[in-house]
């Protein structure tokens, strides 16, 4: 079933397309002074190949044994991928992969500060870079740093100083959903309440990183 037919099924609720369950995952927006760490994912990865992302991954069985599985996942993945021990971090944002993707994640974004440069210790990425958020956004707009929409929005928040301090309430789970007119809404993933209406759609599919079109 093509992507457009999947969206039509989601809106109709006819059961022709059953969205995969979103797997819990965590990622860390790691800051070193004014810089933020991005990893370039390998093109061999089945999810988001070639995308520039923050360190992170899916919650493991060992993480589930922790009092806070998402935090445990964030700390573990950062150590495994870039050899940086996260001293402390706070939950900042939460995004859920669109319903039409073949692989879906419910991703909690944590923010942490470090003085360590780290080193790439994962085969899931081919490069790591410490970069100013505004510079990363400019490179993305120039087509040099492919990114998924949540990464772009968090970099925009970093560049504008909206990531300082810990939120007083847990972030709501944001789910991008394409409307039949081609525009997108961002809805609450659990209640379906519309949080933001009529925005431009993402330019990349999350599962395979392929370009999105008005028909996607």
mmCIF file of the C-alpha atoms, coordinates in Angstrom:
data_MODEL
# 
_entry.id   MODEL 
# 
loop_
_atom_site.group_PDB 
_atom_site.id 
_atom_site.type_symbol 
_atom_site.label_atom_id 
_atom_site.label_alt_id 
_atom_site.label_comp_id 
_atom_site.label_asym_id 
_atom_site.label_entity_id 
_atom_site.label_seq_id 
_atom_site.pdbx_PDB_ins_code 
_atom_site.Cartn_x 
_atom_site.Cartn_y 
_atom_site.Cartn_z 
_atom_site.occupancy 
_atom_site.B_iso_or_equiv 
_atom_site.pdbx_formal_charge 
_atom_site.auth_seq_id 
_atom_site.auth_comp_id 
_atom_site.auth_asym_id 
_atom_site.auth_atom_id 
_atom_site.pdbx_PDB_model_num 
ATOM 1   C CA . UNK A 1 1   ? 0.000   0.000  0.000  1.00 0.00 ? 1   UNK A CA 1 
ATOM 2   C CA . UNK A 1 2   ? 1.461   3.369  -0.991 1.00 0.00 ? 2   UNK A CA 1 
ATOM 3   C CA . UNK A 1 3   ? 1.805   6.240  1.465  1.00 0.00 ? 3   UNK A CA 1 
ATOM 4   C CA . UNK A 1 4   ? -1.192  8.181  0.195  1.00 0.00 ? 4   UNK A CA 1 
ATOM 5   C CA . UNK A 1 5   ? -3.451  5.132  0.509  1.00 0.00 ? 5   UNK A CA 1 
ATOM 6   C CA . UNK A 1 6   ? -2.167  4.617  4.043  1.00 0.00 ? 6   UNK A CA 1 
ATOM 7   C CA . UNK A 1 7   ? -3.095  8.193  4.970  1.00 0.00 ? 7   UNK A CA 1 
ATOM 8   C CA . UNK A 1 8   ? -6.546  7.751  3.448  1.00 0.00 ? 8   UNK A CA 1 
ATOM 9   C CA . UNK A 1 9   ? -7.013  4.605  5.525  1.00 0.00 ? 9   UNK A CA 1 
ATOM 10  C CA . UNK A 1 10  ? -5.854  6.372  8.706  1.00 0.00 ? 10  UNK A CA 1 
ATOM 11  C CA . UNK A 1 11  ? -8.400  9.151  8.190  1.00 0.00 ? 11  UNK A CA 1 
ATOM 12  C CA . UNK A 1 12  ? -11.205 6.778  7.190  1.00 0.00 ? 12  UNK A CA 1 
ATOM 13  C CA . UNK A 1 13  ? -10.465 4.346  10.007 1.00 0.00 ? 13  UNK A CA 1 
ATOM 14  C CA . UNK A 1 14  ? -11.305 1.497  7.638  1.00 0.00 ? 14  UNK A CA 1 
ATOM 15  C CA . UNK A 1 15  ? -8.576  -0.858 8.850  1.00 0.00 ? 15  UNK A CA 1 
ATOM 16  C CA . UNK A 1 16  ? -6.895  -1.258 5.458  1.00 0.00 ? 16  UNK A CA 1 
ATOM 17  C CA . UNK A 1 17  ? -3.695  0.071  7.075  1.00 0.00 ? 17  UNK A CA 1 
ATOM 18  C CA . UNK A 1 18  ? -2.787  -0.747 10.653 1.00 0.00 ? 18  UNK A CA 1 
ATOM 19  C CA . UNK A 1 19  ? -0.087  1.621  11.967 1.00 0.00 ? 19  UNK A CA 1 
ATOM 20  C CA . UNK A 1 20  ? 2.807   -0.255 13.601 1.00 0.00 ? 20  UNK A CA 1 
ATOM 21  C CA . UNK A 1 21  ? 3.055   0.214  17.353 1.00 0.00 ? 21  UNK A CA 1 
ATOM 22  C CA . UNK A 1 22  ? 5.486   3.019  18.205 1.00 0.00 ? 22  UNK A CA 1 
ATOM 23  C CA . UNK A 1 23  ? 8.440   1.575  20.126 1.00 0.00 ? 23  UNK A CA 1 
ATOM 24  C CA . UNK A 1 24  ? 9.610   3.614  23.161 1.00 0.00 ? 24  UNK A CA 1 
ATOM 25  C CA . UNK A 1 25  ? 12.946  5.320  22.508 1.00 0.00 ? 25  UNK A CA 1 
ATOM 26  C CA . UNK A 1 26  ? 15.123  8.052  23.976 1.00 0.00 ? 26  UNK A CA 1 
ATOM 27  C CA . UNK A 1 27  ? 17.651  10.486 22.593 1.00 0.00 ? 27  UNK A CA 1 
ATOM 28  C CA . UNK A 1 28  ? 19.942  13.069 24.178 1.00 0.00 ? 28  UNK A CA 1 
ATOM 29  C CA . UNK A 1 29  ? 20.399  16.632 22.986 1.00 0.00 ? 29  UNK A CA 1 
ATOM 30  C CA . UNK A 1 30  ? 23.982  16.890 24.186 1.00 0.00 ? 30  UNK A CA 1 
ATOM 31  C CA . UNK A 1 31  ? 25.416  20.403 24.581 1.00 0.00 ? 31  UNK A CA 1 
ATOM 32  C CA . UNK A 1 32  ? 29.031  21.440 25.049 1.00 0.00 ? 32  UNK A CA 1 
ATOM 33  C CA . UNK A 1 33  ? 28.988  25.169 25.602 1.00 0.00 ? 33  UNK A CA 1 
ATOM 34  C CA . UNK A 1 34  ? 27.245  26.729 22.599 1.00 0.00 ? 34  UNK A CA 1 
ATOM 35  C CA . UNK A 1 35  ? 27.622  23.573 20.491 1.00 0.00 ? 35  UNK A CA 1 
ATOM 36  C CA . UNK A 1 36  ? 25.358  20.553 20.073 1.00 0.00 ? 36  UNK A CA 1 
ATOM 37  C CA . UNK A 1 37  ? 26.313  17.017 19.055 1.00 0.00 ? 37  UNK A CA 1 
ATOM 38  C CA . UNK A 1 38  ? 24.929  15.487 15.859 1.00 0.00 ? 38  UNK A CA 1 
ATOM 39  C CA . UNK A 1 39  ? 25.574  12.017 14.462 1.00 0.00 ? 39  UNK A CA 1 
ATOM 40  C CA . UNK A 1 40  ? 25.320  11.188 10.759 1.00 0.00 ? 40  UNK A CA 1 
ATOM 41  C CA . UNK A 1 41  ? 23.548  7.843  10.505 1.00 0.00 ? 41  UNK A CA 1 
ATOM 42  C CA . UNK A 1 42  ? 24.933  5.184  8.209  1.00 0.00 ? 42  UNK A CA 1 
ATOM 43  C CA . UNK A 1 43  ? 23.150  4.664  4.890  1.00 0.00 ? 43  UNK A CA 1 
ATOM 44  C CA . UNK A 1 44  ? 22.882  0.974  5.798  1.00 0.00 ? 44  UNK A CA 1 
ATOM 45  C CA . UNK A 1 45  ? 20.484  1.692  8.675  1.00 0.00 ? 45  UNK A CA 1 
ATOM 46  C CA . UNK A 1 46  ? 16.872  0.621  8.157  1.00 0.00 ? 46  UNK A CA 1 
ATOM 47  C CA . UNK A 1 47  ? 15.516  3.694  9.957  1.00 0.00 ? 47  UNK A CA 1 
ATOM 48  C CA . UNK A 1 48  ? 16.478  7.274  9.018  1.00 0.00 ? 48  UNK A CA 1 
ATOM 49  C CA . UNK A 1 49  ? 19.566  6.368  6.932  1.00 0.00 ? 49  UNK A CA 1 
ATOM 50  C CA . UNK A 1 50  ? 21.847  9.325  6.257  1.00 0.00 ? 50  UNK A CA 1 
ATOM 51  C CA . UNK A 1 51  ? 19.979  11.573 8.668  1.00 0.00 ? 51  UNK A CA 1 
ATOM 52  C CA . UNK A 1 52  ? 21.775  13.785 11.183 1.00 0.00 ? 52  UNK A CA 1 
ATOM 53  C CA . UNK A 1 53  ? 20.419  12.962 14.621 1.00 0.00 ? 53  UNK A CA 1 
ATOM 54  C CA . UNK A 1 54  ? 21.116  13.235 18.330 1.00 0.00 ? 54  UNK A CA 1 
ATOM 55  C CA . UNK A 1 55  ? 22.563  10.146 20.078 1.00 0.00 ? 55  UNK A CA 1 
ATOM 56  C CA . UNK A 1 56  ? 19.868  7.706  21.093 1.00 0.00 ? 56  UNK A CA 1 
ATOM 57  C CA . UNK A 1 57  ? 17.946  4.530  20.385 1.00 0.00 ? 57  UNK A CA 1 
ATOM 58  C CA . UNK A 1 58  ? 15.204  2.171  21.438 1.00 0.00 ? 58  UNK A CA 1 
ATOM 59  C CA . UNK A 1 59  ? 14.495  1.120  25.016 1.00 0.00 ? 59  UNK A CA 1 
ATOM 60  C CA . UNK A 1 60  ? 16.099  -2.274 25.758 1.00 0.00 ? 60  UNK A CA 1 
ATOM 61  C CA . UNK A 1 61  ? 15.046  -5.093 28.072 1.00 0.00 ? 61  UNK A CA 1 
ATOM 62  C CA . UNK A 1 62  ? 17.741  -4.013 30.539 1.00 0.00 ? 62  UNK A CA 1 
ATOM 63  C CA . UNK A 1 63  ? 16.398  -0.440 30.464 1.00 0.00 ? 63  UNK A CA 1 
ATOM 64  C CA . UNK A 1 64  ? 12.950  -1.728 31.402 1.00 0.00 ? 64  UNK A CA 1 
ATOM 65  C CA . UNK A 1 65  ? 14.378  -3.032 34.684 1.00 0.00 ? 65  UNK A CA 1 
ATOM 66  C CA . UNK A 1 66  ? 15.274  0.537  35.678 1.00 0.00 ? 66  UNK A CA 1 
ATOM 67  C CA . UNK A 1 67  ? 13.011  2.829  37.692 1.00 0.00 ? 67  UNK A CA 1 
ATOM 68  C CA . UNK A 1 68  ? 13.042  5.211  34.699 1.00 0.00 ? 68  UNK A CA 1 
ATOM 69  C CA . UNK A 1 69  ? 13.509  3.147  31.502 1.00 0.00 ? 69  UNK A CA 1 
ATOM 70  C CA . UNK A 1 70  ? 13.604  6.157  29.187 1.00 0.00 ? 70  UNK A CA 1 
ATOM 71  C CA . UNK A 1 71  ? 16.281  7.918  31.214 1.00 0.00 ? 71  UNK A CA 1 
ATOM 72  C CA . UNK A 1 72  ? 18.245  4.668  31.468 1.00 0.00 ? 72  UNK A CA 1 
ATOM 73  C CA . UNK A 1 73  ? 18.018  4.302  27.700 1.00 0.00 ? 73  UNK A CA 1 
ATOM 74  C CA . UNK A 1 74  ? 19.196  7.883  27.124 1.00 0.00 ? 74  UNK A CA 1 
ATOM 75  C CA . UNK A 1 75  ? 22.223  7.425  29.380 1.00 0.00 ? 75  UNK A CA 1 
ATOM 76  C CA . UNK A 1 76  ? 23.111  4.000  27.949 1.00 0.00 ? 76  UNK A CA 1 
ATOM 77  C CA . UNK A 1 77  ? 22.804  5.007  24.297 1.00 0.00 ? 77  UNK A CA 1 
ATOM 78  C CA . UNK A 1 78  ? 24.939  8.122  24.767 1.00 0.00 ? 78  UNK A CA 1 
ATOM 79  C CA . UNK A 1 79  ? 27.696  6.080  26.377 1.00 0.00 ? 79  UNK A CA 1 
ATOM 80  C CA . UNK A 1 80  ? 27.482  3.352  23.738 1.00 0.00 ? 80  UNK A CA 1 
ATOM 81  C CA . UNK A 1 81  ? 27.434  5.674  20.735 1.00 0.00 ? 81  UNK A CA 1 
ATOM 82  C CA . UNK A 1 82  ? 29.826  8.499  21.648 1.00 0.00 ? 82  UNK A CA 1 
ATOM 83  C CA . UNK A 1 83  ? 31.540  7.325  24.868 1.00 0.00 ? 83  UNK A CA 1 
ATOM 84  C CA . UNK A 1 84  ? 30.152  10.185 26.949 1.00 0.00 ? 84  UNK A CA 1 
ATOM 85  C CA . UNK A 1 85  ? 28.760  9.563  30.426 1.00 0.00 ? 85  UNK A CA 1 
ATOM 86  C CA . UNK A 1 86  ? 25.764  11.826 30.887 1.00 0.00 ? 86  UNK A CA 1 
ATOM 87  C CA . UNK A 1 87  ? 25.941  13.217 34.455 1.00 0.00 ? 87  UNK A CA 1 
ATOM 88  C CA . UNK A 1 88  ? 22.342  14.402 34.550 1.00 0.00 ? 88  UNK A CA 1 
ATOM 89  C CA . UNK A 1 89  ? 19.691  15.348 32.038 1.00 0.00 ? 89  UNK A CA 1 
ATOM 90  C CA . UNK A 1 90  ? 16.093  16.478 31.882 1.00 0.00 ? 90  UNK A CA 1 
ATOM 91  C CA . UNK A 1 91  ? 13.203  15.559 29.616 1.00 0.00 ? 91  UNK A CA 1 
ATOM 92  C CA . UNK A 1 92  ? 12.491  18.308 27.097 1.00 0.00 ? 92  UNK A CA 1 
ATOM 93  C CA . UNK A 1 93  ? 10.308  17.032 24.258 1.00 0.00 ? 93  UNK A CA 1 
ATOM 94  C CA . UNK A 1 94  ? 8.521   13.990 22.873 1.00 0.00 ? 94  UNK A CA 1 
ATOM 95  C CA . UNK A 1 95  ? 7.730   13.058 19.270 1.00 0.00 ? 95  UNK A CA 1 
ATOM 96  C CA . UNK A 1 96  ? 5.991   10.051 17.732 1.00 0.00 ? 96  UNK A CA 1 
ATOM 97  C CA . UNK A 1 97  ? 6.678   8.773  14.212 1.00 0.00 ? 97  UNK A CA 1 
ATOM 98  C CA . UNK A 1 98  ? 3.780   9.352  11.755 1.00 0.00 ? 98  UNK A CA 1 
ATOM 99  C CA . UNK A 1 99  ? 1.265   6.522  11.476 1.00 0.00 ? 99  UNK A CA 1 
ATOM 100 C CA . UNK A 1 100 ? 2.092   5.622  7.856  1.00 0.00 ? 100 UNK A CA 1 
ATOM 101 C CA . UNK A 1 101 ? 5.744   4.736  8.479  1.00 0.00 ? 101 UNK A CA 1 
ATOM 102 C CA . UNK A 1 102 ? 6.856   1.090  8.434  1.00 0.00 ? 102 UNK A CA 1 
ATOM 103 C CA . UNK A 1 103 ? 8.893   1.613  11.617 1.00 0.00 ? 103 UNK A CA 1 
ATOM 104 C CA . UNK A 1 104 ? 7.626   3.866  14.379 1.00 0.00 ? 104 UNK A CA 1 
ATOM 105 C CA . UNK A 1 105 ? 9.120   5.228  17.588 1.00 0.00 ? 105 UNK A CA 1 
ATOM 106 C CA . UNK A 1 106 ? 7.793   7.209  20.533 1.00 0.00 ? 106 UNK A CA 1 
ATOM 107 C CA . UNK A 1 107 ? 10.905  9.271  21.222 1.00 0.00 ? 107 UNK A CA 1 
ATOM 108 C CA . UNK A 1 108 ? 11.616  11.183 24.424 1.00 0.00 ? 108 UNK A CA 1 
ATOM 109 C CA . UNK A 1 109 ? 14.200  13.939 23.953 1.00 0.00 ? 109 UNK A CA 1 
ATOM 110 C CA . UNK A 1 110 ? 16.441  14.645 26.932 1.00 0.00 ? 110 UNK A CA 1 
ATOM 111 C CA . UNK A 1 111 ? 18.831  17.594 27.270 1.00 0.00 ? 111 UNK A CA 1 
ATOM 112 C CA . UNK A 1 112 ? 22.240  17.321 28.951 1.00 0.00 ? 112 UNK A CA 1 
ATOM 113 C CA . UNK A 1 113 ? 25.420  19.379 29.218 1.00 0.00 ? 113 UNK A CA 1 
ATOM 114 C CA . UNK A 1 114 ? 28.941  17.990 29.026 1.00 0.00 ? 114 UNK A CA 1 
ATOM 115 C CA . UNK A 1 115 ? 32.549  19.103 28.784 1.00 0.00 ? 115 UNK A CA 1 
ATOM 116 C CA . UNK A 1 116 ? 33.613  15.895 27.028 1.00 0.00 ? 116 UNK A CA 1 
ATOM 117 C CA . UNK A 1 117 ? 34.262  15.824 23.283 1.00 0.00 ? 117 UNK A CA 1 
ATOM 118 C CA . UNK A 1 118 ? 33.528  12.114 23.064 1.00 0.00 ? 118 UNK A CA 1 
ATOM 119 C CA . UNK A 1 119 ? 34.340  9.765  20.207 1.00 0.00 ? 119 UNK A CA 1 
ATOM 120 C CA . UNK A 1 120 ? 32.281  7.791  17.741 1.00 0.00 ? 120 UNK A CA 1 
ATOM 121 C CA . UNK A 1 121 ? 31.912  4.255  19.107 1.00 0.00 ? 121 UNK A CA 1 
ATOM 122 C CA . UNK A 1 122 ? 28.963  2.942  17.087 1.00 0.00 ? 122 UNK A CA 1 
ATOM 123 C CA . UNK A 1 123 ? 28.684  1.452  13.611 1.00 0.00 ? 123 UNK A CA 1 
ATOM 124 C CA . UNK A 1 124 ? 25.209  2.968  13.290 1.00 0.00 ? 124 UNK A CA 1 
ATOM 125 C CA . UNK A 1 125 ? 26.784  6.342  12.436 1.00 0.00 ? 125 UNK A CA 1 
ATOM 126 C CA . UNK A 1 126 ? 29.612  7.320  10.095 1.00 0.00 ? 126 UNK A CA 1 
ATOM 127 C CA . UNK A 1 127 ? 30.463  10.727 11.554 1.00 0.00 ? 127 UNK A CA 1 
ATOM 128 C CA . UNK A 1 128 ? 29.891  12.961 14.561 1.00 0.00 ? 128 UNK A CA 1 
ATOM 129 C CA . UNK A 1 129 ? 30.136  16.732 14.754 1.00 0.00 ? 129 UNK A CA 1 
ATOM 130 C CA . UNK A 1 130 ? 29.886  19.400 17.411 1.00 0.00 ? 130 UNK A CA 1 
ATOM 131 C CA . UNK A 1 131 ? 28.147  22.288 15.716 1.00 0.00 ? 131 UNK A CA 1 
ATOM 132 C CA . UNK A 1 132 ? 26.412  25.556 16.538 1.00 0.00 ? 132 UNK A CA 1 
ATOM 133 C CA . UNK A 1 133 ? 22.623  25.028 16.246 1.00 0.00 ? 133 UNK A CA 1 
ATOM 134 C CA . UNK A 1 134 ? 22.185  28.036 13.946 1.00 0.00 ? 134 UNK A CA 1 
ATOM 135 C CA . UNK A 1 135 ? 24.976  26.771 11.684 1.00 0.00 ? 135 UNK A CA 1 
ATOM 136 C CA . UNK A 1 136 ? 23.385  23.317 11.608 1.00 0.00 ? 136 UNK A CA 1 
ATOM 137 C CA . UNK A 1 137 ? 20.061  24.851 10.568 1.00 0.00 ? 137 UNK A CA 1 
ATOM 138 C CA . UNK A 1 138 ? 21.729  26.872 7.807  1.00 0.00 ? 138 UNK A CA 1 
ATOM 139 C CA . UNK A 1 139 ? 23.450  23.736 6.518  1.00 0.00 ? 139 UNK A CA 1 
ATOM 140 C CA . UNK A 1 140 ? 20.142  21.876 6.616  1.00 0.00 ? 140 UNK A CA 1 
ATOM 141 C CA . UNK A 1 141 ? 18.410  24.586 4.581  1.00 0.00 ? 141 UNK A CA 1 
ATOM 142 C CA . UNK A 1 142 ? 21.278  24.422 2.070  1.00 0.00 ? 142 UNK A CA 1 
ATOM 143 C CA . UNK A 1 143 ? 20.732  20.682 1.712  1.00 0.00 ? 143 UNK A CA 1 
ATOM 144 C CA . UNK A 1 144 ? 24.024  19.743 3.372  1.00 0.00 ? 144 UNK A CA 1 
ATOM 145 C CA . UNK A 1 145 ? 22.697  18.224 6.606  1.00 0.00 ? 145 UNK A CA 1 
ATOM 146 C CA . UNK A 1 146 ? 19.596  16.056 6.072  1.00 0.00 ? 146 UNK A CA 1 
ATOM 147 C CA . UNK A 1 147 ? 17.453  15.926 9.217  1.00 0.00 ? 147 UNK A CA 1 
ATOM 148 C CA . UNK A 1 148 ? 14.065  14.775 10.378 1.00 0.00 ? 148 UNK A CA 1 
ATOM 149 C CA . UNK A 1 149 ? 11.528  17.412 11.399 1.00 0.00 ? 149 UNK A CA 1 
ATOM 150 C CA . UNK A 1 150 ? 11.798  16.922 15.207 1.00 0.00 ? 150 UNK A CA 1 
ATOM 151 C CA . UNK A 1 151 ? 15.575  17.427 15.013 1.00 0.00 ? 151 UNK A CA 1 
ATOM 152 C CA . UNK A 1 152 ? 15.089  20.665 13.088 1.00 0.00 ? 152 UNK A CA 1 
ATOM 153 C CA . UNK A 1 153 ? 12.515  21.986 15.555 1.00 0.00 ? 153 UNK A CA 1 
ATOM 154 C CA . UNK A 1 154 ? 14.704  21.203 18.560 1.00 0.00 ? 154 UNK A CA 1 
ATOM 155 C CA . UNK A 1 155 ? 17.694  22.892 16.912 1.00 0.00 ? 155 UNK A CA 1 
ATOM 156 C CA . UNK A 1 156 ? 15.479  25.941 16.353 1.00 0.00 ? 156 UNK A CA 1 
ATOM 157 C CA . UNK A 1 157 ? 14.591  25.892 20.050 1.00 0.00 ? 157 UNK A CA 1 
ATOM 158 C CA . UNK A 1 158 ? 18.290  25.669 20.941 1.00 0.00 ? 158 UNK A CA 1 
ATOM 159 C CA . UNK A 1 159 ? 19.194  28.519 18.606 1.00 0.00 ? 159 UNK A CA 1 
ATOM 160 C CA . UNK A 1 160 ? 16.520  30.755 20.146 1.00 0.00 ? 160 UNK A CA 1 
ATOM 161 C CA . UNK A 1 161 ? 17.406  29.909 23.750 1.00 0.00 ? 161 UNK A CA 1 
ATOM 162 C CA . UNK A 1 162 ? 14.175  28.014 24.455 1.00 0.00 ? 162 UNK A CA 1 
ATOM 163 C CA . UNK A 1 163 ? 15.882  24.925 25.885 1.00 0.00 ? 163 UNK A CA 1 
ATOM 164 C CA . UNK A 1 164 ? 17.324  26.502 29.032 1.00 0.00 ? 164 UNK A CA 1 
ATOM 165 C CA . UNK A 1 165 ? 15.783  25.277 32.264 1.00 0.00 ? 165 UNK A CA 1 
ATOM 166 C CA . UNK A 1 166 ? 13.697  22.205 32.982 1.00 0.00 ? 166 UNK A CA 1 
ATOM 167 C CA . UNK A 1 167 ? 10.030  22.191 31.864 1.00 0.00 ? 167 UNK A CA 1 
ATOM 168 C CA . UNK A 1 168 ? 7.571   22.348 34.755 1.00 0.00 ? 168 UNK A CA 1 
ATOM 169 C CA . UNK A 1 169 ? 5.205   19.854 33.104 1.00 0.00 ? 169 UNK A CA 1 
ATOM 170 C CA . UNK A 1 170 ? 5.944   16.704 31.084 1.00 0.00 ? 170 UNK A CA 1 
ATOM 171 C CA . UNK A 1 171 ? 6.044   17.320 27.325 1.00 0.00 ? 171 UNK A CA 1 
ATOM 172 C CA . UNK A 1 172 ? 3.020   16.108 25.386 1.00 0.00 ? 172 UNK A CA 1 
ATOM 173 C CA . UNK A 1 173 ? 3.575   13.390 22.759 1.00 0.00 ? 173 UNK A CA 1 
ATOM 174 C CA . UNK A 1 174 ? 3.468   15.151 19.391 1.00 0.00 ? 174 UNK A CA 1 
ATOM 175 C CA . UNK A 1 175 ? 2.364   13.183 16.333 1.00 0.00 ? 175 UNK A CA 1 
ATOM 176 C CA . UNK A 1 176 ? 2.616   14.682 12.822 1.00 0.00 ? 176 UNK A CA 1 
ATOM 177 C CA . UNK A 1 177 ? -0.454  13.731 10.750 1.00 0.00 ? 177 UNK A CA 1 
ATOM 178 C CA . UNK A 1 178 ? -0.995  14.577 7.097  1.00 0.00 ? 178 UNK A CA 1 
ATOM 179 C CA . UNK A 1 179 ? -4.386  15.978 6.169  1.00 0.00 ? 179 UNK A CA 1 
ATOM 180 C CA . UNK A 1 180 ? -6.119  14.969 2.958  1.00 0.00 ? 180 UNK A CA 1 
ATOM 181 C CA . UNK A 1 181 ? -5.592  18.505 1.603  1.00 0.00 ? 181 UNK A CA 1 
ATOM 182 C CA . UNK A 1 182 ? -1.825  17.971 1.764  1.00 0.00 ? 182 UNK A CA 1 
ATOM 183 C CA . UNK A 1 183 ? -1.147  20.157 4.802  1.00 0.00 ? 183 UNK A CA 1 
ATOM 184 C CA . UNK A 1 184 ? -0.138  18.665 8.148  1.00 0.00 ? 184 UNK A CA 1 
ATOM 185 C CA . UNK A 1 185 ? -1.401  18.899 11.694 1.00 0.00 ? 185 UNK A CA 1 
ATOM 186 C CA . UNK A 1 186 ? 0.552   18.081 14.828 1.00 0.00 ? 186 UNK A CA 1 
ATOM 187 C CA . UNK A 1 187 ? -1.775  16.182 17.143 1.00 0.00 ? 187 UNK A CA 1 
ATOM 188 C CA . UNK A 1 188 ? -1.550  14.849 20.680 1.00 0.00 ? 188 UNK A CA 1 
ATOM 189 C CA . UNK A 1 189 ? -0.566  11.202 20.126 1.00 0.00 ? 189 UNK A CA 1 
ATOM 190 C CA . UNK A 1 190 ? -2.797  9.955  22.954 1.00 0.00 ? 190 UNK A CA 1 
ATOM 191 C CA . UNK A 1 191 ? -5.881  12.183 22.707 1.00 0.00 ? 191 UNK A CA 1 
ATOM 192 C CA . UNK A 1 192 ? -5.786  13.181 18.998 1.00 0.00 ? 192 UNK A CA 1 
ATOM 193 C CA . UNK A 1 193 ? -6.316  16.815 20.000 1.00 0.00 ? 193 UNK A CA 1 
ATOM 194 C CA . UNK A 1 194 ? -4.863  19.142 17.363 1.00 0.00 ? 194 UNK A CA 1 
ATOM 195 C CA . UNK A 1 195 ? -1.888  21.025 18.808 1.00 0.00 ? 195 UNK A CA 1 
ATOM 196 C CA . UNK A 1 196 ? -0.772  22.839 15.645 1.00 0.00 ? 196 UNK A CA 1 
ATOM 197 C CA . UNK A 1 197 ? -2.889  23.062 12.501 1.00 0.00 ? 197 UNK A CA 1 
ATOM 198 C CA . UNK A 1 198 ? -2.070  23.410 8.822  1.00 0.00 ? 198 UNK A CA 1 
ATOM 199 C CA . UNK A 1 199 ? 1.721   23.392 8.835  1.00 0.00 ? 199 UNK A CA 1 
ATOM 200 C CA . UNK A 1 200 ? 4.031   22.431 5.994  1.00 0.00 ? 200 UNK A CA 1 
ATOM 201 C CA . UNK A 1 201 ? 4.888   18.755 5.940  1.00 0.00 ? 201 UNK A CA 1 
ATOM 202 C CA . UNK A 1 202 ? 8.262   17.169 6.643  1.00 0.00 ? 202 UNK A CA 1 
ATOM 203 C CA . UNK A 1 203 ? 10.703  16.989 3.750  1.00 0.00 ? 203 UNK A CA 1 
ATOM 204 C CA . UNK A 1 204 ? 11.905  13.476 4.630  1.00 0.00 ? 204 UNK A CA 1 
ATOM 205 C CA . UNK A 1 205 ? 10.223  10.186 5.470  1.00 0.00 ? 205 UNK A CA 1 
ATOM 206 C CA . UNK A 1 206 ? 11.426  8.957  8.842  1.00 0.00 ? 206 UNK A CA 1 
ATOM 207 C CA . UNK A 1 207 ? 11.724  5.259  8.017  1.00 0.00 ? 207 UNK A CA 1 
ATOM 208 C CA . UNK A 1 208 ? 13.999  5.482  4.995  1.00 0.00 ? 208 UNK A CA 1 
ATOM 209 C CA . UNK A 1 209 ? 14.942  9.165  4.738  1.00 0.00 ? 209 UNK A CA 1 
ATOM 210 C CA . UNK A 1 210 ? 13.404  9.462  1.278  1.00 0.00 ? 210 UNK A CA 1 
ATOM 211 C CA . UNK A 1 211 ? 12.181  12.897 0.096  1.00 0.00 ? 211 UNK A CA 1 
ATOM 212 C CA . UNK A 1 212 ? 8.535   13.653 0.829  1.00 0.00 ? 212 UNK A CA 1 
ATOM 213 C CA . UNK A 1 213 ? 6.313   15.161 -1.855 1.00 0.00 ? 213 UNK A CA 1 
ATOM 214 C CA . UNK A 1 214 ? 2.880   16.755 -1.791 1.00 0.00 ? 214 UNK A CA 1 
ATOM 215 C CA . UNK A 1 215 ? 1.501   13.334 -2.712 1.00 0.00 ? 215 UNK A CA 1 
ATOM 216 C CA . UNK A 1 216 ? 3.308   11.507 0.110  1.00 0.00 ? 216 UNK A CA 1 
# 
